[in-house]
Amino acid sequence: MLARVRSGALMGVDAVVVECEVDMALGLPYFNVVGLPEGAVRESKVRVISALKNAGFELPQKRITVNLAPAELRKEGAAFELPIALGVLAAARLIEAQNLEPFLFGGELSLDGTVKPIKGVLALAAAARDNGYSGVMVPTANAAEAALVEGIQILPISHLRSAVEHLTGSAVLPAYVRAARPQVVERAAMPDMADVRGQPELKLAMELAAAGGHNLLMCGPPGSGKTMLARRLPGILPEMAFSEALEVTKIYSVLGLLGEEQALMCERPFRAPHHTLSDAGLVGGGPTARPGELSLAHHGVLFLDELPEFRKNVLEVLRQPLEEGAIHLARANQHITYPCRVMLVAAMNPCPCGYFNVPGRTCTCSEHRVFDYHSKVSGPLLDRIDITVQTRAVEYHQLSSTAPPELPSHHYRQRVAIARERQRERFKAEPGVHCNAQMPVHLLRRYCVLAPRAERTLELAVRHHGLSARAHDRILKLALTRSDLEGHARIEDVDMQLAVDCRMLDRRSWLHANVQGSRSSRSDPFSRLIEPS
């Protein structure tokens, strides 16, 4: 007899419905699994047979063939063991086949029939909803995760026998009761901005980046607070919307990175990979097509410390994902898309030794080494970074115990939340746009209303510094964020000045003047715009 059970195979961060066809025919006893199964799937026949016997089911001595369709899609993981076991029982006429049709099934079986948790349950539940199934039958440990998808029934099971009893009607399983969606999530303890002394320019840059979701590059000597402040950035970011949290949770679910008691990712991710990272580790891919660090930082922060130390090919693959917010990987038999709407925060030293143009310190690098060090970060990549700021060593009077206290994280978070609320109201009719940095080009002219002096400032900056069209658009977005922070009805000249000054590495004379040994005492371009605390 032939029986069909539906499950799901992961492709990227989504699940594709897979039909498990089980045929039981006369012949020598044999159990075969076909349909491009990966090693763990091929081994599942051993666990399925043991689980069925130990659960009290006697299999007829027949030839059993299991086909996982579509055959061209690679099947990985142990999630197919529960549907295969149920398909075998249906083929043996121990379960009515029509009782299996309304559900998708997924679960790993232990040898005694216990159903173990699996990866990617959230994607499986979403596939059930999108393909018109009434519900999913998943391990009890994954029920809370599957319940995040509304509109379908969740049946949690802990043992193979309980699944069979439900499908035969002898003992109906109670459906999982969804808890009320949390409206306010208590934020975990995070490092506080008040711990960082000095660096008002860098803190302003952090506030701007958080308020508009902009990319940020910090260039300065070792010990000036670059890494310390970057790790405090998640503490001033606004809370994720439920739709954003759901997208992030799906990625972590596919990789099996959710905690035991964690059904929903509530905090924005912060990823800080080492500079020995490969390009596949950054964007994803590899033999099993796993999401990379970019996708793990979706709707959060990707921090690249010591940016020029990353391999050049790794940095260059950042270009398209930063622009589109998605990674498209083409393989021989499939195309995979990973989401990666991230804030890129990077830090670098001004030279290999770290003390180029630092007052009171001697740089041991030649002019050629300094230019070579900066050339490791290409112009097209820098063009996609909205804010570039030069940090300076912290003075002793700022570090001493008599220095006035610094503003805490909640001060910045409140200002950022107000600015983000203005953006949320602005883009409420624009799907997929949550902040100014995500604004597509066709919305720039609609929302970036310039004061006459601000427009003149932008024109002079583009002509004098030779800015690209992309840099022009990013300056407009950053100026709009500054306007949102200050509550301006339009982009004023002071907003535009700051946005232009944030393109430090776009100014042609910056590196050349420093290489020539310039020790100019002119104030930092940020300083005239910083109001006293």
Coordinates of N, CA, C and O in Angstrom, one line a residue, residues 169-243:
G169 N -7.6 8.5 16.7 CA -8.7 9.0 17.5 C -8.9 8.4 18.8 O -9.9 8.6 19.5
S170 N -8.0 7.5 19.3 CA -8.1 6.9 20.6 C -7.8 7.8 21.7 O -8.3 7.6 22.8
A171 N -6.9 8.8 21.5 CA -6.6 9.8 22.6 C -6.2 11.1 21.9 O -5.1 11.2 21.4
V172 N -7.1 12.0 21.9 CA -6.9 13.3 21.1 C -5.9 14.2 21.9 O -6.1 14.4 23.1
L173 N -4.9 14.7 21.2 CA -4.0 15.6 21.8 C -4.6 17.0 21.9 O -5.2 17.5 21.0
P174 N -4.4 17.7 23.0 CA -4.9 19.1 23.1 C -4.0 20.0 22.3 O -2.7 19.8 22.3
A175 N -4.6 20.9 21.6 CA -3.8 21.9 20.8 C -3.0 22.8 21.7 O -3.5 23.1 22.8
Y176 N -1.9 23.3 21.2 CA -1.1 24.2 22.0 C -1.8 25.5 22.2 O -2.3 26.1 21.2
V177 N -1.9 26.0 23.4 CA -2.5 27.3 23.7 C -1.5 28.4 23.6 O -0.5 28.4 24.3
R178 N -1.7 29.3 22.6 CA -0.8 30.4 22.5 C -0.8 31.4 23.6 O -1.9 31.8 24.0
A179 N 0.3 31.8 24.1 CA 0.4 32.9 25.1 C 0.2 34.2 24.5 O 0.4 34.4 23.3
A180 N -0.3 35.2 25.3 CA -0.5 36.5 24.8 C 0.9 37.1 24.3 O 1.9 36.9 24.9
R181 N 0.9 37.8 23.2 CA 2.1 38.3 22.6 C 2.6 39.4 23.5 O 1.9 40.4 23.9
P182 N 3.9 39.4 24.0 CA 4.4 40.4 24.9 C 4.5 41.7 24.2 O 5.0 41.8 23.1
Q183 N 3.9 42.8 24.8 CA 4.0 44.1 24.2 C 5.3 44.8 24.6 O 5.8 45.5 23.8
V184 N 5.7 44.7 25.8 CA 6.9 45.3 26.2 C 7.8 44.2 26.8 O 7.4 43.4 27.7
V185 N 9.0 44.1 26.3 CA 10.0 43.1 26.7 C 11.0 43.8 27.6 O 11.6 44.8 27.2
E186 N 11.3 43.2 28.7 CA 12.3 43.8 29.6 C 13.7 43.5 29.0 O 14.0 42.4 28.7
R187 N 14.4 44.6 28.8 CA 15.7 44.5 28.2 C 16.7 43.9 29.1 O 16.7 44.1 30.3
A188 N 17.5 43.0 28.5 CA 18.6 42.4 29.3 C 19.6 43.5 29.7 O 19.7 44.5 29.1
A189 N 20.4 43.2 30.8 CA 21.4 44.1 31.2 C 22.5 44.3 30.1 O 23.0 43.3 29.6
M190 N 22.8 45.5 29.8 CA 23.7 45.8 28.7 C 24.7 46.8 29.2 O 24.5 47.6 30.1
P191 N 25.9 46.8 28.6 CA 26.9 47.8 29.0 C 26.3 49.2 28.7 O 25.6 49.5 27.8
D192 N 26.7 50.1 29.6 CA 26.1 51.5 29.6 C 27.0 52.5 29.0 O 28.3 52.4 29.2
M193 N 26.4 53.5 28.3 CA 27.2 54.5 27.7 C 27.9 55.4 28.7 O 28.9 56.0 28.4
A194 N 27.4 55.4 29.9 CA 28.0 56.2 31.0 C 29.4 55.8 31.4 O 30.2 56.5 32.0
D195 N 29.7 54.5 31.0 CA 31.1 54.0 31.3 C 32.2 54.6 30.4 O 33.3 54.5 30.8
V196 N 31.8 55.2 29.3 CA 32.8 55.7 28.4 C 33.0 57.2 28.6 O 32.1 58.0 28.6
R197 N 34.2 57.5 29.0 CA 34.6 58.9 29.2 C 35.0 59.6 28.0 O 35.7 59.1 27.1
G198 N 34.6 60.9 27.9 CA 35.0 61.7 26.7 C 34.3 61.2 25.4 O 33.2 60.7 25.4
Q199 N 35.0 61.5 24.3 CA 34.6 61.1 23.0 C 33.2 61.6 22.6 O 32.3 60.9 22.2
P200 N 32.9 62.9 22.8 CA 31.5 63.4 22.5 C 31.2 63.3 21.0 O 30.1 63.1 20.6
E201 N 32.3 63.4 20.1 CA 32.0 63.3 18.7 C 31.6 61.9 18.3 O 30.6 61.7 17.6
L202 N 32.2 60.9 19.0 CA 31.9 59.5 18.7 C 30.5 59.1 19.2 O 29.7 58.4 18.6
K203 N 30.1 59.7 20.4 CA 28.8 59.4 20.9 C 27.7 60.1 20.1 O 26.6 59.5 19.9
L204 N 28.0 61.2 19.5 CA 27.0 61.8 18.6 C 26.9 61.0 17.4 O 25.8 60.8 16.9
A205 N 28.0 60.4 16.9 CA 27.9 59.6 15.7 C 27.1 58.3 16.0 O 26.3 57.8 15.2
M206 N 27.3 57.7 17.2 CA 26.6 56.6 17.6 C 25.1 56.9 17.7 O 24.2 56.1 17.3
E207 N 24.7 58.0 18.2 CA 23.3 58.4 18.3 C 22.7 58.5 17.0 O 21.6 58.1 16.7
L208 N 23.4 59.1 16.0 CA 22.9 59.3 14.7 C 22.7 57.9 14.0 O 21.7 57.7 13.3
A209 N 23.7 57.1 14.2 CA 23.7 55.8 13.5 C 22.5 55.0 14.1 O 21.7 54.3 13.3
A210 N 22.3 55.0 15.4 CA 21.1 54.3 16.0 C 19.8 54.9 15.6 O 18.8 54.1 15.3
A211 N 19.7 56.2 15.5 CA 18.4 56.8 15.2 C 18.0 56.6 13.7 O 16.8 56.5 13.5
G212 N 18.9 56.4 12.8 CA 18.5 56.2 11.4 C 18.9 54.8 10.8 O 18.7 54.6 9.6
G213 N 19.6 54.0 11.6 CA 20.0 52.7 11.1 C 21.2 52.8 10.1 O 21.3 52.0 9.2
H214 N 22.1 53.8 10.3 CA 23.1 54.1 9.4 C 24.4 53.3 9.7 O 24.7 52.9 10.8
N215 N 25.2 53.0 8.6 CA 26.5 52.3 8.8 C 27.5 53.3 9.3 O 27.4 54.5 9.0
L216 N 28.5 52.8 10.1 CA 29.4 53.7 10.8 C 30.8 53.1 10.8 O 31.0 51.9 11.0
L217 N 31.8 54.0 10.5 CA 33.2 53.6 10.6 C 33.9 54.6 11.5 O 33.8 55.8 11.4
M218 N 34.7 54.0 12.5 CA 35.5 54.8 13.4 C 36.9 54.5 13.1 O 37.4 53.4 13.0
C219 N 37.7 55.6 13.0 CA 39.1 55.5 12.7 C 39.8 56.3 13.8 O 39.6 57.5 14.0
G220 N 40.7 55.7 14.5 CA 41.4 56.3 15.6 C 42.4 55.4 16.3 O 42.5 54.2 16.0
P221 N 43.3 56.0 17.1 CA 44.3 55.2 17.8 C 43.8 54.2 18.7 O 42.7 54.2 19.2
P222 N 44.6 53.2 19.1 CA 44.2 52.1 20.0 C 43.9 52.8 21.4 O 44.5 53.7 21.8
G223 N 42.8 52.2 22.0 CA 42.5 52.7 23.4 C 41.6 54.0 23.4 O 41.4 54.5 24.5
S224 N 41.1 54.4 22.2 CA 40.3 55.6 22.2 C 38.8 55.4 22.4 O 38.0 56.3 22.3
G225 N 38.4 54.1 22.6 CA 37.0 53.8 22.9 C 36.2 53.3 21.8 O 35.0 53.2 21.9
K226 N 36.8 52.9 20.7 CA 36.0 52.5 19.5 C 35.2 51.2 19.8 O 34.0 51.2 19.6
T227 N 35.9 50.2 20.3 CA 35.3 48.9 20.5 C 34.3 49.0 21.7 O 33.2 48.5 21.7
M228 N 34.7 49.8 22.7 CA 33.9 50.0 23.9 C 32.6 50.6 23.6 O 31.5 50.1 24.1
L229 N 32.6 51.6 22.7 CA 31.3 52.2 22.4 C 30.5 51.4 21.4 O 29.3 51.3 21.5
A230 N 31.2 50.6 20.5 CA 30.4 49.8 19.6 C 29.6 48.7 20.3 O 28.5 48.4 20.0
R231 N 30.2 48.2 21.4 CA 29.5 47.2 22.2 C 28.3 47.8 23.0 O 27.5 47.0 23.5
R232 N 28.3 49.1 23.1 CA 27.2 49.7 23.8 C 26.1 50.2 22.9 O 25.1 50.7 23.3
L233 N 26.3 50.1 21.6 CA 25.3 50.5 20.6 C 24.0 49.8 20.7 O 22.9 50.4 20.7
P234 N 23.9 48.4 20.9 CA 22.6 47.8 21.0 C 21.8 48.3 22.2 O 20.6 48.2 22.1
G235 N 22.5 48.8 23.2 CA 21.7 49.4 24.4 C 20.9 50.6 24.1 O 20.1 51.0 24.9
I236 N 21.2 51.3 23.0 CA 20.5 52.5 22.7 C 19.6 52.4 21.4 O 18.9 53.3 21.0
L237 N 19.6 51.1 20.9 CA 18.7 50.9 19.7 C 17.3 50.7 20.2 O 17.1 50.1 21.3
P238 N 16.3 51.0 19.4 CA 14.9 50.8 19.8 C 14.6 49.3 19.8 O 15.3 48.5 19.2
E239 N 13.5 48.9 20.5 CA 13.1 47.5 20.5 C 12.6 47.1 19.1 O 12.1 47.9 18.4
M240 N 12.8 45.8 18.8 CA 12.3 45.3 17.5 C 10.8 45.2 17.5 O 10.2 44.8 18.5
A241 N 10.2 45.5 16.3 CA 8.8 45.2 16.1 C 8.7 43.7 16.1 O 9.6 43.0 15.8
F242 N 7.4 43.2 16.3 CA 7.2 41.8 16.3 C 7.6 41.1 14.9 O 8.1 40.0 14.9
S243 N 7.3 41.8 13.8 CA 7.6 41.3 12.5 C 9.1 41.1 12.4 O 9.6 40.2 11.8

